[in-house]
PDB file of C-alpha atoms in Angstrom:
ATOM      1  CA  MET A 537       0.000   0.000   0.000  1.00 98.00           C
ATOM      2  CA  ILE A 538       1.196   3.508  -0.835  1.00 98.00           C
ATOM      3  CA  LEU A 539       0.008   6.849   0.551  1.00 98.00           C
ATOM      4  CA  LEU A 540       0.970   9.712  -1.747  1.00 98.00           C
ATOM      5  CA  GLY A 541       1.291  13.292  -0.568  1.00 98.00           C
ATOM      6  CA  SER A 542       3.183  15.618   1.729  1.00 97.00           C
ATOM      7  CA  THR A 543       2.486  15.468   5.455  1.00 96.00           C
ATOM      8  CA  LEU A 544       2.672  19.261   5.494  1.00 97.00           C
ATOM      9  CA  SER A 545      -0.924  18.893   4.304  1.00 97.00           C
ATOM     10  CA  PRO A 546      -3.245  18.345   7.275  1.00 98.00           C
ATOM     11  CA  PHE A 547      -5.282  15.946   5.133  1.00 98.00           C
ATOM     12  CA  VAL A 548      -2.252  13.772   4.397  1.00 98.00           C
ATOM     13  CA  ARG A 549      -1.080  14.014   8.016  1.00 98.00           C
ATOM     14  CA  LYS A 550      -4.514  12.943   9.295  1.00 98.00           C
ATOM     15  CA  THR A 551      -4.543   9.966   6.945  1.00 98.00           C
ATOM     16  CA  ASN A 552      -1.013   8.904   7.849  1.00 98.00           C
ATOM     17  CA  ALA A 553      -1.756   9.258  11.575  1.00 98.00           C
ATOM     18  CA  PHE A 554      -4.791   7.000  11.067  1.00 98.00           C
ATOM     19  CA  ILE A 555      -2.585   4.468   9.277  1.00 98.00           C
ATOM     20  CA  ILE A 556       0.000   4.513  12.067  1.00 98.00           C
ATOM     21  CA  GLU A 557      -2.656   4.127  14.780  1.00 98.00           C
ATOM     22  CA  LYS A 558      -3.999   1.155  12.816  1.00 98.00           C
ATOM     23  CA  GLY A 559      -0.536  -0.403  12.785  1.00 98.00           C
ATOM     24  CA  LEU A 560      -0.550  -0.784   9.001  1.00 98.00           C
ATOM     25  CA  ASN A 561       2.506  -1.100   6.789  1.00 96.00           C
ATOM     26  CA  VAL A 562       2.012   1.643   4.207  1.00 97.00           C
ATOM     27  CA  GLU A 563       4.693   3.421   2.188  1.00 97.00           C
ATOM     28  CA  LEU A 564       4.501   7.206   2.433  1.00 97.00           C
ATOM     29  CA  ARG A 565       5.609   8.645  -0.905  1.00 96.00           C
ATOM     30  CA  GLN A 566       6.171  12.388  -0.733  1.00 94.00           C
ATOM     31  CA  VAL A 567       4.522  14.202  -3.637  1.00 96.00           C
ATOM     32  CA  ARG A 568       3.123  17.707  -3.972  1.00 93.00           C
ATOM     33  CA  PRO A 569      -0.277  18.703  -5.352  1.00 94.00           C
ATOM     34  CA  GLY A 570      -0.229  18.433  -9.119  1.00 94.00           C
ATOM     35  CA  ASP A 571       2.850  16.178  -9.129  1.00 94.00           C
ATOM     36  CA  ALA A 572       3.419  14.322 -12.403  1.00 95.00           C
ATOM     37  CA  ASP A 573       4.261  11.027 -10.652  1.00 94.00           C
ATOM     38  CA  PRO A 574       2.248   8.469 -12.686  1.00 96.00           C
ATOM     39  CA  VAL A 575       1.232   6.422  -9.647  1.00 96.00           C
ATOM     40  CA  PHE A 576      -0.047   9.583  -7.980  1.00 97.00           C
ATOM     41  CA  ARG A 577      -1.951  10.787 -11.042  1.00 96.00           C
ATOM     42  CA  ALA A 578      -3.566   7.370 -11.449  1.00 96.00           C
ATOM     43  CA  ALA A 579      -4.753   7.561  -7.857  1.00 97.00           C
ATOM     44  CA  SER A 580      -5.654  11.263  -7.941  1.00 97.00           C
ATOM     45  CA  PRO A 581      -6.671  12.390 -11.441  1.00 95.00           C
ATOM     46  CA  LEU A 582      -7.270  15.946 -10.186  1.00 96.00           C
ATOM     47  CA  GLY A 583      -3.795  16.115  -8.681  1.00 96.00           C
ATOM     48  CA  LYS A 584      -5.022  16.634  -5.117  1.00 97.00           C
ATOM     49  CA  ILE A 585      -3.348  15.069  -2.090  1.00 98.00           C
ATOM     50  CA  PRO A 586      -3.521  12.520  -0.633  1.00 98.00           C
ATOM     51  CA  GLY A 587      -3.667   9.761  -3.187  1.00 98.00           C
ATOM     52  CA  PHE A 588      -3.647   6.079  -2.266  1.00 98.00           C
ATOM     53  CA  LYS A 589      -2.813   2.782  -3.959  1.00 98.00           C
ATOM     54  CA  ASP A 590      -3.468  -0.745  -2.695  1.00 98.00           C
ATOM     55  CA  GLY A 591      -2.603  -3.247  -5.393  1.00 97.00           C
ATOM     56  CA  ASP A 592      -4.813  -2.420  -8.358  1.00 97.00           C
ATOM     57  CA  PHE A 593      -7.129  -0.249  -6.263  1.00 98.00           C
ATOM     58  CA  THR A 594      -6.523   3.500  -6.288  1.00 98.00           C
ATOM     59  CA  ILE A 595      -8.402   6.365  -4.671  1.00 98.00           C
ATOM     60  CA  SER A 596      -7.917   9.925  -3.459  1.00 97.00           C
ATOM     61  CA  ASP A 597      -9.378  12.124  -0.696  1.00 97.00           C
ATOM     62  CA  SER A 598      -8.462  11.607   2.948  1.00 98.00           C
ATOM     63  CA  SER A 599     -11.949  10.645   4.125  1.00 98.00           C
ATOM     64  CA  ALA A 600     -12.376   8.147   1.286  1.00 98.00           C
ATOM     65  CA  ILE A 601      -8.986   6.568   2.002  1.00 98.00           C
ATOM     66  CA  ILE A 602      -9.726   6.352   5.730  1.00 98.00           C
ATOM     67  CA  THR A 603     -13.144   4.795   5.072  1.00 97.00           C
ATOM     68  CA  TYR A 604     -11.555   2.188   2.812  1.00 98.00           C
ATOM     69  CA  LEU A 605      -8.842   1.331   5.322  1.00 98.00           C
ATOM     70  CA  ASP A 606     -11.240   1.157   8.244  1.00 97.00           C
ATOM     71  CA  VAL A 607     -13.459  -1.391   6.502  1.00 97.00           C
ATOM     72  CA  LYS A 608     -10.535  -3.458   5.232  1.00 97.00           C
ATOM     73  CA  HIS A 609      -8.627  -3.294   8.533  1.00 98.00           C
ATOM     74  CA  PRO A 610     -11.272  -2.918  11.263  1.00 97.00           C
ATOM     75  CA  ALA A 611      -8.978  -3.367  14.267  1.00 97.00           C
ATOM     76  CA  PRO A 612      -8.209  -1.316  16.226  1.00 97.00           C
ATOM     77  CA  THR A 613     -11.494   0.527  15.911  1.00 97.00           C
ATOM     78  CA  LEU A 614     -10.897   4.224  15.262  1.00 98.00           C
ATOM     79  CA  ILE A 615     -14.382   5.010  13.936  1.00 98.00           C
ATOM     80  CA  PRO A 616     -16.911   3.996  16.623  1.00 97.00           C
ATOM     81  CA  ALA A 617     -19.819   1.718  15.800  1.00 95.00           C
ATOM     82  CA  THR A 618     -22.604   3.222  17.909  1.00 97.00           C
ATOM     83  CA  ALA A 619     -24.789   5.837  16.266  1.00 98.00           C
ATOM     84  CA  GLU A 620     -24.022   8.703  18.655  1.00 98.00           C
ATOM     85  CA  ALA A 621     -20.286   8.090  18.829  1.00 98.00           C
ATOM     86  CA  ARG A 622     -19.928   7.593  15.087  1.00 98.00           C
ATOM     87  CA  GLY A 623     -21.967  10.704  14.373  1.00 98.00           C
ATOM     88  CA  ARG A 624     -19.809  12.794  16.725  1.00 98.00           C
ATOM     89  CA  THR A 625     -16.619  11.360  15.227  1.00 98.00           C
ATOM     90  CA  ILE A 626     -17.674  12.281  11.701  1.00 98.00           C
ATOM     91  CA  TRP A 627     -18.728  15.735  12.929  1.00 98.00           C
ATOM     92  CA  PHE A 628     -15.291  16.424  14.397  1.00 98.00           C
ATOM     93  CA  GLU A 629     -13.617  15.238  11.197  1.00 98.00           C
ATOM     94  CA  GLU A 630     -15.879  17.583   9.245  1.00 98.00           C
ATOM     95  CA  PHE A 631     -15.113  20.418  11.677  1.00 98.00           C
ATOM     96  CA  ALA A 632     -11.399  19.897  11.104  1.00 98.00           C
ATOM     97  CA  ASP A 633     -11.693  19.515   7.336  1.00 97.00           C
ATOM     98  CA  THR A 634     -14.055  22.379   6.585  1.00 97.00           C
ATOM     99  CA  VAL A 635     -13.603  24.826   9.482  1.00 98.00           C
ATOM    100  CA  LEU A 636     -10.035  24.505  10.773  1.00 98.00           C
ATOM    101  CA  ASN A 637      -8.297  23.631   7.518  1.00 96.00           C
ATOM    102  CA  PRO A 638      -9.409  26.763   5.617  1.00 96.00           C
ATOM    103  CA  CYS A 639      -7.592  28.685   8.355  1.00 96.00           C
ATOM    104  CA  VAL A 640      -4.509  26.589   7.616  1.00 95.00           C
ATOM    105  CA  GLY A 641      -4.745  27.902   4.077  1.00 93.00           C
ATOM    106  CA  LYS A 642      -4.749  31.480   5.325  1.00 96.00           C
ATOM    107  CA  VAL A 643      -2.184  31.203   8.132  1.00 97.00           C
ATOM    108  CA  PHE A 644       0.196  28.392   7.215  1.00 97.00           C
ATOM    109  CA  PHE A 645       0.273  29.138   3.504  1.00 96.00           C
ATOM    110  CA  ASN A 646       0.954  32.832   3.922  1.00 97.00           C
ATOM    111  CA  ARG A 647       3.457  32.547   6.768  1.00 97.00           C
ATOM    112  CA  VAL A 648       5.271  29.349   5.785  1.00 97.00           C
ATOM    113  CA  VAL A 649       4.522  27.884   2.358  1.00 95.00           C
ATOM    114  CA  ALA A 650       4.721  31.065   0.310  1.00 95.00           C
ATOM    115  CA  PRO A 651       7.920  32.533   1.826  1.00 95.00           C
ATOM    116  CA  LYS A 652       9.804  29.319   2.708  1.00 92.00           C
ATOM    117  CA  LEU A 653       8.770  26.865  -0.007  1.00 91.00           C
ATOM    118  CA  MET A 654       7.771  29.098  -2.903  1.00 92.00           C
ATOM    119  CA  GLY A 655      10.131  32.037  -2.395  1.00 92.00           C
ATOM    120  CA  GLN A 656       7.399  34.635  -2.599  1.00 94.00           C
ATOM    121  CA  PRO A 657       5.769  36.921  -0.039  1.00 94.00           C
ATOM    122  CA  GLY A 658       2.615  35.733   1.639  1.00 94.00           C
ATOM    123  CA  ASP A 659      -0.392  37.793   2.595  1.00 96.00           C
ATOM    124  CA  GLN A 660       0.560  38.543   6.187  1.00 96.00           C
ATOM    125  CA  ALA A 661      -2.543  40.656   6.777  1.00 97.00           C
ATOM    126  CA  ALA A 662      -4.788  37.713   5.884  1.00 96.00           C
ATOM    127  CA  ALA A 663      -2.820  35.408   8.179  1.00 97.00           C
ATOM    128  CA  ASP A 664      -2.918  37.863  11.066  1.00 97.00           C
ATOM    129  CA  ALA A 665      -6.635  38.505  10.628  1.00 96.00           C
ATOM    130  CA  CYS A 666      -7.420  34.795  10.652  1.00 96.00           C
ATOM    131  CA  GLU A 667      -5.389  34.260  13.827  1.00 97.00           C
ATOM    132  CA  ALA A 668      -6.978  37.227  15.585  1.00 96.00           C
ATOM    133  CA  GLU A 669     -10.572  36.984  14.389  1.00 96.00           C
ATOM    134  CA  GLU A 670     -11.350  33.382  13.421  1.00 97.00           C
ATOM    135  CA  LEU A 671      -9.200  30.998  15.414  1.00 98.00           C
ATOM    136  CA  PRO A 672     -10.137  32.169  18.944  1.00 98.00           C
ATOM    137  CA  ARG A 673     -13.758  31.077  18.571  1.00 97.00           C
ATOM    138  CA  TYR A 674     -12.659  27.658  17.306  1.00 98.00           C
ATOM    139  CA  PHE A 675     -10.242  27.315  20.207  1.00 98.00           C
ATOM    140  CA  ALA A 676     -13.029  28.293  22.600  1.00 98.00           C
ATOM    141  CA  TYR A 677     -15.388  25.732  21.068  1.00 98.00           C
ATOM    142  CA  LEU A 678     -12.889  22.905  21.512  1.00 98.00           C
ATOM    143  CA  GLU A 679     -12.018  24.056  25.038  1.00 98.00           C
ATOM    144  CA  GLY A 680     -15.707  23.815  25.888  1.00 98.00           C
ATOM    145  CA  VAL A 681     -16.344  20.331  24.465  1.00 98.00           C
ATOM    146  CA  LEU A 682     -13.155  18.495  25.480  1.00 98.00           C
ATOM    147  CA  PRO A 683     -13.932  15.829  28.104  1.00 97.00           C
ATOM    148  CA  ALA A 684     -11.735  15.239  31.131  1.00 94.00           C
ATOM    149  CA  SER A 685     -10.410  12.063  29.491  1.00 96.00           C
ATOM    150  CA  GLY A 686      -8.565  14.142  26.894  1.00 96.00           C
ATOM    151  CA  PHE A 687     -10.289  12.421  23.959  1.00 98.00           C
ATOM    152  CA  LEU A 688     -13.229  13.804  21.996  1.00 98.00           C
ATOM    153  CA  VAL A 689     -15.270  10.603  21.630  1.00 98.00           C
ATOM    154  CA  GLU A 690     -15.700   7.512  23.850  1.00 98.00           C
ATOM    155  CA  ASP A 691     -12.785   8.558  26.106  1.00 97.00           C
ATOM    156  CA  ARG A 692     -10.287   6.944  23.718  1.00 98.00           C
ATOM    157  CA  ILE A 693      -8.340   7.757  20.584  1.00 98.00           C
ATOM    158  CA  THR A 694     -10.542   7.963  17.483  1.00 98.00           C
ATOM    159  CA  LEU A 695     -10.530   9.554  14.064  1.00 98.00           C
ATOM    160  CA  ALA A 696     -12.069  12.622  15.729  1.00 98.00           C
ATOM    161  CA  ASP A 697      -8.825  13.312  17.594  1.00 98.00           C
ATOM    162  CA  LEU A 698      -6.567  12.577  14.629  1.00 98.00           C
ATOM    163  CA  ALA A 699      -8.568  14.921  12.406  1.00 98.00           C
ATOM    164  CA  VAL A 700      -8.696  17.792  14.905  1.00 98.00           C
ATOM    165  CA  ALA A 701      -5.060  17.503  16.002  1.00 98.00           C
ATOM    166  CA  SER A 702      -3.711  17.526  12.452  1.00 98.00           C
ATOM    167  CA  PRO A 703      -4.309  21.182  11.434  1.00 98.00           C
ATOM    168  CA  PHE A 704      -2.929  22.336  14.776  1.00 98.00           C
ATOM    169  CA  VAL A 705       0.478  21.075  13.658  1.00 98.00           C
ATOM    170  CA  ASN A 706       0.305  23.588  10.814  1.00 98.00           C
ATOM    171  CA  PHE A 707      -0.703  26.331  13.218  1.00 98.00           C
ATOM    172  CA  ALA A 708       2.321  25.495  15.369  1.00 97.00           C
ATOM    173  CA  HIS A 709       4.605  25.610  12.316  1.00 97.00           C
ATOM    174  CA  ALA A 710       3.145  29.052  11.611  1.00 97.00           C
ATOM    175  CA  SER A 711       3.807  30.267  15.185  1.00 96.00           C
ATOM    176  CA  VAL A 712       0.141  30.545  16.164  1.00 97.00           C
ATOM    177  CA  ALA A 713       0.029  31.025  19.929  1.00 90.00           C
ATOM    178  CA  ILE A 714      -2.526  29.136  22.028  1.00 96.00           C
ATOM    179  CA  ASP A 715      -2.773  30.754  25.454  1.00 97.00           C
ATOM    180  CA  ALA A 716      -2.626  27.925  28.012  1.00 98.00           C
ATOM    181  CA  ALA A 717      -4.198  30.197  30.626  1.00 98.00           C
ATOM    182  CA  ILE A 718      -7.295  30.672  28.459  1.00 98.00           C
ATOM    183  CA  TYR A 719      -7.372  27.241  26.817  1.00 98.00           C
ATOM    184  CA  PRO A 720      -5.795  24.829  29.337  1.00 98.00           C
ATOM    185  CA  LYS A 721      -7.710  21.726  28.200  1.00 98.00           C
ATOM    186  CA  LEU A 722      -6.976  22.379  24.539  1.00 98.00           C
ATOM    187  CA  THR A 723      -3.293  22.973  25.283  1.00 98.00           C
ATOM    188  CA  ARG A 724      -2.982  19.678  27.202  1.00 98.00           C
ATOM    189  CA  TYR A 725      -5.013  17.843  24.564  1.00 98.00           C
ATOM    190  CA  LEU A 726      -2.785  18.937  21.704  1.00 98.00           C
ATOM    191  CA  ALA A 727       0.440  18.286  23.603  1.00 98.00           C
ATOM    192  CA  SER A 728      -0.705  14.750  24.414  1.00 98.00           C
ATOM    193  CA  LEU A 729      -1.833  13.929  20.874  1.00 98.00           C
ATOM    194  CA  HIS A 730       1.190  15.444  19.161  1.00 98.00           C
ATOM    195  CA  ALA A 731       3.445  13.362  21.430  1.00 98.00           C
ATOM    196  CA  ARG A 732       1.872  10.115  20.207  1.00 98.00           C
ATOM    197  CA  ALA A 733       3.863   7.979  17.794  1.00 98.00           C
ATOM    198  CA  SER A 734       1.238   8.688  15.139  1.00 98.00           C
ATOM    199  CA  PHE A 735       2.220  12.381  15.126  1.00 98.00           C
ATOM    200  CA  ALA A 736       5.643  12.840  16.714  1.00 98.00           C
ATOM    201  CA  GLY A 737       7.733  11.431  13.873  1.00 97.00           C
ATOM    202  CA  MET A 738       5.891  13.411  11.228  1.00 98.00           C
ATOM    203  CA  ILE A 739       6.166  16.627  13.223  1.00 98.00           C
ATOM    204  CA  ALA A 740       9.922  16.179  13.659  1.00 97.00           C
ATOM    205  CA  ALA A 741      10.396  15.479   9.950  1.00 96.00           C
ATOM    206  CA  GLU A 742       8.292  18.491   8.986  1.00 97.00           C
ATOM    207  CA  LYS A 743      10.265  20.795  11.254  1.00 95.00           C
ATOM    208  CA  ALA A 744      13.469  19.592   9.602  1.00 94.00           C
ATOM    209  CA  MET A 745      11.915  20.119   6.177  1.00 91.00           C
ATOM    210  CA  LEU A 746      11.018  23.679   7.117  1.00 93.00           C
ATOM    211  CA  GLY A 747      14.410  24.366   8.616  1.00 87.00           C
ATOM    212  CA  GLY A 748      13.126  24.687  12.158  1.00 66.00           C
TER     213      GLY A 748
END
């Protein structure tokens, strides 16, 4: 099995963290969006990351890949079976994908990708506005819903945690500050998740890639 994409993408990072938590042996092949790699383009005709290949089967999109892997490799269970828990898990993945990740585009792209990887100035005003005006209400939401267990669903690690923790790696790369005095549960939650084997190795490699 091959996962194609760069873990600097929160979608690729989420998928790879899911794979690691599942204990699966999957090759991570680093490609960028639009890469001409023929295996990647067969898996992702639109050139979006991640792409995925398992034998003759190919697919793209993080949620589609995760759904495929969860059915084919059901243990350990990272997407709960009960209606309430599964619904909440999918909600938190959607929250990460469609609410947090657009902020990654504004903050991480403009502060990190554009200047460090593309050699061009980013829109610092857009990044600053997102950090000041959008992110605090998302931080406050998560602070309010985090259980004492430190996991979002069923008091154990699930896709919900992997999805939510992933974009916060990009925020950290972009020097977004999370005030531990205001958001103590969120701060502890992220520190615990990012220290897991499913995240720690990727984070270290990304920091090296970014020269930090």
